[in-house]
Coordinates of C-alpha atoms in Angstrom, one line a residue:
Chain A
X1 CA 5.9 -14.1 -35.6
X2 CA 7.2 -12.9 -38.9
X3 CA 5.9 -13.4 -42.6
X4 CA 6.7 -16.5 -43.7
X5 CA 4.0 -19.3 -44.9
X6 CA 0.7 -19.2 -43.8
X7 CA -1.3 -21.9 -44.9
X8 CA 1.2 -22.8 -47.5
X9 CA 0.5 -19.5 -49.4
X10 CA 2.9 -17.0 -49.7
X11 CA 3.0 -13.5 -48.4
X12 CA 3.7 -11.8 -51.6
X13 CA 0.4 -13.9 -52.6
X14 CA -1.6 -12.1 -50.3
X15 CA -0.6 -9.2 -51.2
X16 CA -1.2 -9.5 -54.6
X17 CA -4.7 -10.8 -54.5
X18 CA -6.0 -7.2 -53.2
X19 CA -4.2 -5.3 -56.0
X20 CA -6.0 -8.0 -58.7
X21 CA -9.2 -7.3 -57.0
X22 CA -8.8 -3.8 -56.9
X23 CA -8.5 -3.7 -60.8
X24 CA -11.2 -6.4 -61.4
X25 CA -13.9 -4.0 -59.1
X26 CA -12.9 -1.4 -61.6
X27 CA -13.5 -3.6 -64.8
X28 CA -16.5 -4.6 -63.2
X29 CA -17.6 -1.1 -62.6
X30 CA -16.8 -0.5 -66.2
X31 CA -19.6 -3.0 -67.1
X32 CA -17.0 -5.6 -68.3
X33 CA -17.2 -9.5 -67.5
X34 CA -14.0 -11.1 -68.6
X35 CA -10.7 -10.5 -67.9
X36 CA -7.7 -12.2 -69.3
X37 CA -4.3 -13.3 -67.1
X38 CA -2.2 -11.4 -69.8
X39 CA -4.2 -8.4 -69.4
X40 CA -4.1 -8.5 -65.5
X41 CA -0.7 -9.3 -65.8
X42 CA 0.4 -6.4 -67.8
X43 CA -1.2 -4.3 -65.5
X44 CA 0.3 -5.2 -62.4
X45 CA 4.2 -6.3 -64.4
X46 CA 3.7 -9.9 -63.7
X47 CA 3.6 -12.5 -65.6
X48 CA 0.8 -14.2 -66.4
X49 CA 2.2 -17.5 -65.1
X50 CA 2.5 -15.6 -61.5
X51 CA -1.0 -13.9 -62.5
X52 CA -3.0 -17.3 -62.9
X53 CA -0.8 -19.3 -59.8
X54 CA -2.0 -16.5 -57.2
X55 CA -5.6 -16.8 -58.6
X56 CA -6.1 -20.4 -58.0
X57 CA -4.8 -20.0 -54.3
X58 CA -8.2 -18.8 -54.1
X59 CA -10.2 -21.3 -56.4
X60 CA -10.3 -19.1 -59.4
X61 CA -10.0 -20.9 -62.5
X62 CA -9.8 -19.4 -65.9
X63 CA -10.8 -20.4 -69.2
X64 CA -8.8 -20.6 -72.7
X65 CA -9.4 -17.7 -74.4
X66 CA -12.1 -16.1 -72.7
X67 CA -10.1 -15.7 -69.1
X68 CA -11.7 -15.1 -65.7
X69 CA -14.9 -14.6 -65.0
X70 CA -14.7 -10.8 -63.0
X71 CA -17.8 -11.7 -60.6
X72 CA -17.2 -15.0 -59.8
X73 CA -13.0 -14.2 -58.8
X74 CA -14.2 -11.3 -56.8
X75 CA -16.4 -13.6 -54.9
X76 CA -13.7 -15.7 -54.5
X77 CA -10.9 -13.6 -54.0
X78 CA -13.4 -11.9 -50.8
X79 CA -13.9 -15.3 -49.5
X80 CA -10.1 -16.7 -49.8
X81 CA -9.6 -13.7 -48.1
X82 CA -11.9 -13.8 -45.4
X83 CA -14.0 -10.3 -46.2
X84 CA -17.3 -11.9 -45.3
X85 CA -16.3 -12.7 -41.6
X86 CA -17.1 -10.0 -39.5
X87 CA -14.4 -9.1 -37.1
X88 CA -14.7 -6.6 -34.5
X89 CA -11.2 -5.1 -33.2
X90 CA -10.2 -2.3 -30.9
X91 CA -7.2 0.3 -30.9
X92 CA -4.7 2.1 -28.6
X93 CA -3.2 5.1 -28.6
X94 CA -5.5 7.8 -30.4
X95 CA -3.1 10.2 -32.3
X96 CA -3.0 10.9 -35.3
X97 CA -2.0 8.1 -36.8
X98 CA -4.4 6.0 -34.5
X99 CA -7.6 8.7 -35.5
X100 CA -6.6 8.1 -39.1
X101 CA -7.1 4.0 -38.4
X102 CA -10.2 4.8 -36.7
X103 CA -11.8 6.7 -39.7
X104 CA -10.2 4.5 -42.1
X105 CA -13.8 3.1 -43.8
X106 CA -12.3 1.1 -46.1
X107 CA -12.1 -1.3 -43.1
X108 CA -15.4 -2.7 -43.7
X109 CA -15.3 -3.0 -47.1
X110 CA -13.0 -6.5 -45.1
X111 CA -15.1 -7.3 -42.7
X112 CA -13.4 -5.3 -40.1
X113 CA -14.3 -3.0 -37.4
X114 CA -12.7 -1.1 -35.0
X115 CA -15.2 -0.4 -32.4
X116 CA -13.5 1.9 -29.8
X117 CA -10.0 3.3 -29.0
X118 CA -8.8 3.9 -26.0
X119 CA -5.8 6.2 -25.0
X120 CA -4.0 7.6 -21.4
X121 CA -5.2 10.9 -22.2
X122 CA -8.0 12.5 -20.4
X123 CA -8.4 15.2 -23.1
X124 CA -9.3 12.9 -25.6
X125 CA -11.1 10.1 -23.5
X126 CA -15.1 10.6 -23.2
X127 CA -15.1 11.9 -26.7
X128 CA -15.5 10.7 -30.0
X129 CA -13.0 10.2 -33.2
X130 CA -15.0 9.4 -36.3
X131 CA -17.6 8.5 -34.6
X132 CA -15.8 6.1 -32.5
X133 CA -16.1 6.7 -28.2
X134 CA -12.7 6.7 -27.1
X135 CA -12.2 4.9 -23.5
X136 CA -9.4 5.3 -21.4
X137 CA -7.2 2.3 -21.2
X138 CA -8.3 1.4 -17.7
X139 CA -11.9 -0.2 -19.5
X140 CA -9.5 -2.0 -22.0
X141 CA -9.8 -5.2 -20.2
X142 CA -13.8 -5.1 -19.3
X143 CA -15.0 -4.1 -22.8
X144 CA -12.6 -6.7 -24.8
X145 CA -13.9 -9.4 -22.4
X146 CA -17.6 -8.2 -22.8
X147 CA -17.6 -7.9 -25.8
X148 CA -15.4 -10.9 -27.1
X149 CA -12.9 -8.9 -29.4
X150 CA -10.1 -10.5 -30.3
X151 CA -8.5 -8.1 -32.5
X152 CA -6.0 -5.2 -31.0
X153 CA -4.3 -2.1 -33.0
X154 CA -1.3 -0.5 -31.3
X155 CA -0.6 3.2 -32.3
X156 CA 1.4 3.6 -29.1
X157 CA 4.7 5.3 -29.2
X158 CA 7.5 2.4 -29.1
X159 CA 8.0 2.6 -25.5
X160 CA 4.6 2.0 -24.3
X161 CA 4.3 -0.8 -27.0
X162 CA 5.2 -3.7 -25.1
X163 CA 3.1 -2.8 -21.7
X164 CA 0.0 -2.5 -24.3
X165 CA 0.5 -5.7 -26.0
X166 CA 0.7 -7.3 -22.7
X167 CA -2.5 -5.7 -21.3
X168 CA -4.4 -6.4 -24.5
X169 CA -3.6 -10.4 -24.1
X170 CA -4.8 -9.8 -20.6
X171 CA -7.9 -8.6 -22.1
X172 CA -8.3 -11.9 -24.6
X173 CA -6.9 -10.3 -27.9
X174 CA -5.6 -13.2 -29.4
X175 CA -4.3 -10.7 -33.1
X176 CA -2.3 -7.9 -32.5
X177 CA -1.5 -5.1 -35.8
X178 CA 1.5 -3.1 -34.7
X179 CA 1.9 0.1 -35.9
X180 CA 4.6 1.1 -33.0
X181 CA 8.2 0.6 -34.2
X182 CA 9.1 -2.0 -31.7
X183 CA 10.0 -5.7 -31.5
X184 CA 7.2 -7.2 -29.4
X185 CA 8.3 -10.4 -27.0
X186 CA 4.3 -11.9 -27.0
X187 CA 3.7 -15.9 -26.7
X188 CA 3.5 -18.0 -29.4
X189 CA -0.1 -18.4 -29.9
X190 CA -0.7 -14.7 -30.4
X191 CA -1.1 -13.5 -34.2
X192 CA 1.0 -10.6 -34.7
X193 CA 1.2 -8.0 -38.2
X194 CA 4.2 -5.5 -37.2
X195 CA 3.8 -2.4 -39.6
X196 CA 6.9 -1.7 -40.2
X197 CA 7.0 1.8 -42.2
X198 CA 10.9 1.9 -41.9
X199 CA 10.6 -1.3 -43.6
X200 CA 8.3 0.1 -47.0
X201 CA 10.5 3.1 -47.2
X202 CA 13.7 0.8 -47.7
X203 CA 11.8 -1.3 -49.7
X204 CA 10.9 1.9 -52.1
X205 CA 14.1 3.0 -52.1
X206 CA 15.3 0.3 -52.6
X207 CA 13.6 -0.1 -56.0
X208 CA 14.3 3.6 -57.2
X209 CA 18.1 3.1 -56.8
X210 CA 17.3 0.2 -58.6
X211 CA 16.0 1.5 -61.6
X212 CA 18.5 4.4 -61.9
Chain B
X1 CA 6.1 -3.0 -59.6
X2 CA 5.4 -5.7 -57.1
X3 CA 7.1 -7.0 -54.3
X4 CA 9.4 -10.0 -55.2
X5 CA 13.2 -9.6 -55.3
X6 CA 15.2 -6.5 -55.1
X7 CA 19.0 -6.3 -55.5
X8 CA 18.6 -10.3 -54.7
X9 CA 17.7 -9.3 -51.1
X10 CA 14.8 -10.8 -50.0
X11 CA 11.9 -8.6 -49.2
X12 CA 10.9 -10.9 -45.7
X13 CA 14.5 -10.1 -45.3
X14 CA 13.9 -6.5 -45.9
X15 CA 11.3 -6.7 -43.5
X16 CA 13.1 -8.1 -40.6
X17 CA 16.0 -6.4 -40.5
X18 CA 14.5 -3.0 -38.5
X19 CA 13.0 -5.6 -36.3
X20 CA 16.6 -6.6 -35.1
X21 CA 17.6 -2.8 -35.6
X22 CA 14.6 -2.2 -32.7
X23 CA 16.2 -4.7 -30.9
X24 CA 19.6 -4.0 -30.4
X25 CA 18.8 -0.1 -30.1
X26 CA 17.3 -1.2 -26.8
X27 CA 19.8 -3.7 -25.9
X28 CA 22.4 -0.8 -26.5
X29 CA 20.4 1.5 -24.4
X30 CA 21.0 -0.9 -22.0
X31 CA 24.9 -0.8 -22.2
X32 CA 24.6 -4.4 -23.8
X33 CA 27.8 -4.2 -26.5
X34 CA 27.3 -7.8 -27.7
X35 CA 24.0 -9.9 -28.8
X36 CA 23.8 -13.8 -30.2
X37 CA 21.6 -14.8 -33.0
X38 CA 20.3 -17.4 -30.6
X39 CA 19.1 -14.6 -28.3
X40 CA 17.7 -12.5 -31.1
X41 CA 15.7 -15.8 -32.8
X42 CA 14.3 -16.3 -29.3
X43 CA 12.9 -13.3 -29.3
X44 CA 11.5 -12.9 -33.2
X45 CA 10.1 -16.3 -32.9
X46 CA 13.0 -17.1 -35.7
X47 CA 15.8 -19.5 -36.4
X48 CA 19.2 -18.4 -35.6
X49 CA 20.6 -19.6 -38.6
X50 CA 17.8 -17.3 -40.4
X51 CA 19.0 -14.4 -37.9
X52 CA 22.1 -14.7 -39.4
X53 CA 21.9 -15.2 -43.0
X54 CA 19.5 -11.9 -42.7
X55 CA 22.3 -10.0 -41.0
X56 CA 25.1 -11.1 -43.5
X57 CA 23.6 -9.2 -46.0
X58 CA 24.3 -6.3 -44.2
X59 CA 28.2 -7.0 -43.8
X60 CA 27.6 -7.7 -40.1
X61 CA 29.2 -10.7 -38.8
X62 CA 28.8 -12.2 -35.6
X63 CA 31.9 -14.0 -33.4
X64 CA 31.6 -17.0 -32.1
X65 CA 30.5 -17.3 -28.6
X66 CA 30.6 -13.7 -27.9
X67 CA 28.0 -12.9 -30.8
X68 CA 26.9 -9.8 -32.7
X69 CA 29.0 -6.2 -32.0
X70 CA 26.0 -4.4 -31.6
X71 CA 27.6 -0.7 -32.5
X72 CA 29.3 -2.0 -35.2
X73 CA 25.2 -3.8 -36.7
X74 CA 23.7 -0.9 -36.1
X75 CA 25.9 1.0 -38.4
X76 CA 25.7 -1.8 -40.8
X77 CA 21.7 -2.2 -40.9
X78 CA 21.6 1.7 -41.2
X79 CA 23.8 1.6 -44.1
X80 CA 22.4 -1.1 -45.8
X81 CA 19.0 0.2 -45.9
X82 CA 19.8 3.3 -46.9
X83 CA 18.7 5.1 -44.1
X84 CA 21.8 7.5 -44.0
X85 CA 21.3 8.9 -47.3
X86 CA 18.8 12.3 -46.9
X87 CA 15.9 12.3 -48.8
X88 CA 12.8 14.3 -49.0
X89 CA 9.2 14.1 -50.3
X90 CA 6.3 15.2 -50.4
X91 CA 2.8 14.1 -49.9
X92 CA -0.6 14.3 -51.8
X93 CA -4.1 13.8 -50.1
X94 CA -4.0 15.7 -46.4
X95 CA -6.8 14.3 -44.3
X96 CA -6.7 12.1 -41.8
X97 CA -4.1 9.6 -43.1
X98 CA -2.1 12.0 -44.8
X99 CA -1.8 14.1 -41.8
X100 CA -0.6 11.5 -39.9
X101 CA 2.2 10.6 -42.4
X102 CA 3.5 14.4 -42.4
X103 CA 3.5 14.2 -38.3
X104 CA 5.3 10.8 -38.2
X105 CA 8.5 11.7 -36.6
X106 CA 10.1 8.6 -37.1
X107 CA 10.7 8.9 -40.9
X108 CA 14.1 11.5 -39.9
X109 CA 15.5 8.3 -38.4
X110 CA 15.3 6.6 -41.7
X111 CA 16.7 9.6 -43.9
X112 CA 13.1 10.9 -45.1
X113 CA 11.8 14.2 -44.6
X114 CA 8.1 14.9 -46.2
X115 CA 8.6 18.6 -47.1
X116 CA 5.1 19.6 -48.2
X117 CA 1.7 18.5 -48.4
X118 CA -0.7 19.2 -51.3
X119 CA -4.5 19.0 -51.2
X120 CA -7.4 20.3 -53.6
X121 CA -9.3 21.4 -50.7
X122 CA -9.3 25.3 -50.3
X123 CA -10.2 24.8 -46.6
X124 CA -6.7 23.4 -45.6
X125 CA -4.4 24.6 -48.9
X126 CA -2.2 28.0 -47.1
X127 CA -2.3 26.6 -43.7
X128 CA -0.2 24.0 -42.0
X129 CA -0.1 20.9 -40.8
X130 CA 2.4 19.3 -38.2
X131 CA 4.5 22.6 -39.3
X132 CA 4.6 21.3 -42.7
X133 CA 2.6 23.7 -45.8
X134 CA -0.2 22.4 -47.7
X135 CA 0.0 24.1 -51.1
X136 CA -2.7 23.8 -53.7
X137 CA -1.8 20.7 -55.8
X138 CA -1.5 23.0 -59.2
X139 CA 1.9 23.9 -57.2
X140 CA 3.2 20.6 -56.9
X141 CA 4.9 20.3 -60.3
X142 CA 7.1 23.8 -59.6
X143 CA 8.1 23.2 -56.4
X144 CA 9.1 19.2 -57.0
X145 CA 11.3 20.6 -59.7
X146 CA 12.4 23.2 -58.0
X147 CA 13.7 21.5 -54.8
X148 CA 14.5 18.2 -57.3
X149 CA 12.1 15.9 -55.3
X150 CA 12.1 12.5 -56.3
X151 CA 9.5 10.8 -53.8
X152 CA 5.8 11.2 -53.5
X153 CA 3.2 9.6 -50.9
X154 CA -0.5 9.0 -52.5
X155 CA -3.3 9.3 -50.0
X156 CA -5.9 10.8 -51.9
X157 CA -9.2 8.7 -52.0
X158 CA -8.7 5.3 -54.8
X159 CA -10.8 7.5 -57.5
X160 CA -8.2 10.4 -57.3
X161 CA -5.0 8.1 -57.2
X162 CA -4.3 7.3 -61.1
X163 CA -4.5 10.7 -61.7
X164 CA -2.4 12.0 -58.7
X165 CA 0.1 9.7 -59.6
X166 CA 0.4 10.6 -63.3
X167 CA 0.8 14.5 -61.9
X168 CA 3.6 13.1 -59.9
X169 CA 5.8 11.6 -62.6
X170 CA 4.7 14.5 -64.7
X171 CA 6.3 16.6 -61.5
X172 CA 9.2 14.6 -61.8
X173 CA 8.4 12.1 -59.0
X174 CA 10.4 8.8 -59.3
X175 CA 9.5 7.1 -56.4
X176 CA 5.9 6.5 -55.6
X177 CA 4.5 5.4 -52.2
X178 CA 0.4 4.6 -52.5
X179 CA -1.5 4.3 -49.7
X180 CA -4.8 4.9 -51.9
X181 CA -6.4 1.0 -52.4
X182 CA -6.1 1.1 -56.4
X183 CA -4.0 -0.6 -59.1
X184 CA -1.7 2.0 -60.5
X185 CA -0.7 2.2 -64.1
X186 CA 2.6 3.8 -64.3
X187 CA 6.0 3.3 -66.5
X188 CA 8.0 0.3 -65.4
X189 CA 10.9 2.5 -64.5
X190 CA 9.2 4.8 -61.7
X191 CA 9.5 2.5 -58.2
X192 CA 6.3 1.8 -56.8
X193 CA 5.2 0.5 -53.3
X194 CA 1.8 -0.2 -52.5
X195 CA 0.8 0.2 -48.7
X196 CA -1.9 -2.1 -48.4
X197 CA -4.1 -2.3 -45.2
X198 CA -6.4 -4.9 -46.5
X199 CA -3.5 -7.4 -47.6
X200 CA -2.0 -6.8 -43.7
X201 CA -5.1 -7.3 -42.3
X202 CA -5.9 -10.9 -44.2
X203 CA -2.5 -11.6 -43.2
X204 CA -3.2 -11.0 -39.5
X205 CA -6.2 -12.6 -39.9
X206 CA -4.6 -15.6 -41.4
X207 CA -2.1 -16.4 -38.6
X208 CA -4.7 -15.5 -36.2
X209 CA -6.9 -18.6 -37.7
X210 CA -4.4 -20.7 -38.1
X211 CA -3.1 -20.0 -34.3
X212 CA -6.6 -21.0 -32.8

């Protein structure tokens, strides 16, 4: 249930890959078709050693003294990464960090959509947030099932976390993204991201005190 | 600037450790006084041995048989990680996201107050947002002087982040939180943590395939 290997590649892997994909698209954008490990490594305060390892997760090979070609490690970096499946998802618990997830576009730019939200509160159920028909959690089950989704956001408060996660594996969500601070007790065979912003503070801090 | 090892704490330890924090807040809620890393591995999907090697970085220590003191590693986790030491911030890029961050009322019980927002739009700068101000971002540098604010949150759109976070270390800003999908450049000795919902994603999306 917690970051550890997933197919032999490493978390802080995966996290990289983004970041080096995020500067490519600009260099790409900036009409450029090369990019060295050195420079990408400078960039991001890696080595180049680290730089060229993470790309070849993804089948990315460079050449000597020429580097990476941008367009074909963006293709492969979105494929490694599984952009190009689509993947329809729905979310509980519409505040206001849950509106912000559902207006979040950069969600397809991954192949990711959140389709509807659903919440206990009949002020906000029947309408829309960014465009997205909020349900209330009662239609949970039906819609999930109907419409095969097997993707679930949780923007509960912690103590409704657990009774959510429970209903949405009732309703056939097999990959839960949980944005509630709350340990969640789900089966094995459940994917589960806990968003742990408690977690990225400390590790923030942890660096500034760091480099004082 | 990215994540790999911090004071030689491990950051999947980092990561863990308000996961076992969650836990034994409930478990103390429920007049529980002690906890075994057996029970807590159960219920993270963890070994114990792992439980406890996270939780001895801390300075907690469990007894044999009888366990974990749970008063006494709840105190030691908050310490450890900081979260007793008061710090504020302030935020960059109100909309959707950003509001959500300044109404997250969980940050307190981590030490971290977001004291302002700042926006370029003239349609939200004066007014306020989950009671905090939104000042025009020409303001930022005064007032992060002023009140000696080391910590800033990005959640401006990608194009805008560069230069936001260049007007933050300019401000004085030593801490940097970005939640804007973009490579920052910055000096080595400003700490940086890059939120990034498309590497949590791929990594749900990776234990999800490997699960099925």
């Amino acid at each position: 249930m917690v970051d550890e290997n997933i197919e032999k590649v490493s978390i802080p892997s995966l996290r990289r890959l983004p970041l080096y994909y995020h500067y490519m698209k600009i260099l790409k954008k900036r009409k450029v078709d090369y990019v060295s490990s050195t420079k990408i490594a400078e960039k991001m305060n890696l080595t180049p050693i680290q730089v060229r390892k993470d790309l070849s997760i993804t089948g990315v090979k460079g050449r000597a003294r020429v580097g990476f070609n941008i367009k074909d490690a963006l293709e492969k970096i979105e494929e490694f990464m599984g952009w190009k499946d689509k993947k329809d998802g729905i979310l509980v618990g519409c505040g206001d960090l849950g509106s912000a997830l559902l207006g979040y576009n950069n969600f397809k730019n991954y192949g990711f959509e959140i389709v509807a939200g659903f919440d206990v509160d009949e002020k906000i159920t029947g309408t829309e947030i960014h465009g997205k028909r909020i349900f209330p959690i009662d239609r949970m089950e039906n819609l999930c099932k109907r419409l095969h989704i097997k993707v679930g956001i949780i923007c509960v408060p912690s103590k409704s976390a657990q009774k959510v996660a429970e209903r949405m594996i009732d309703s056939g969500i097999e990959a839960i993204w949980n944005f509630a601070p709350a340990a969640l007790e789900i089966p094995n065979d459940i994917a589960l991201h806990q968003e742990d912003m408690a977690a990225s503070l400390t590790i923030l801090f942890k660096k500034h005190r760091k480099n004082r």
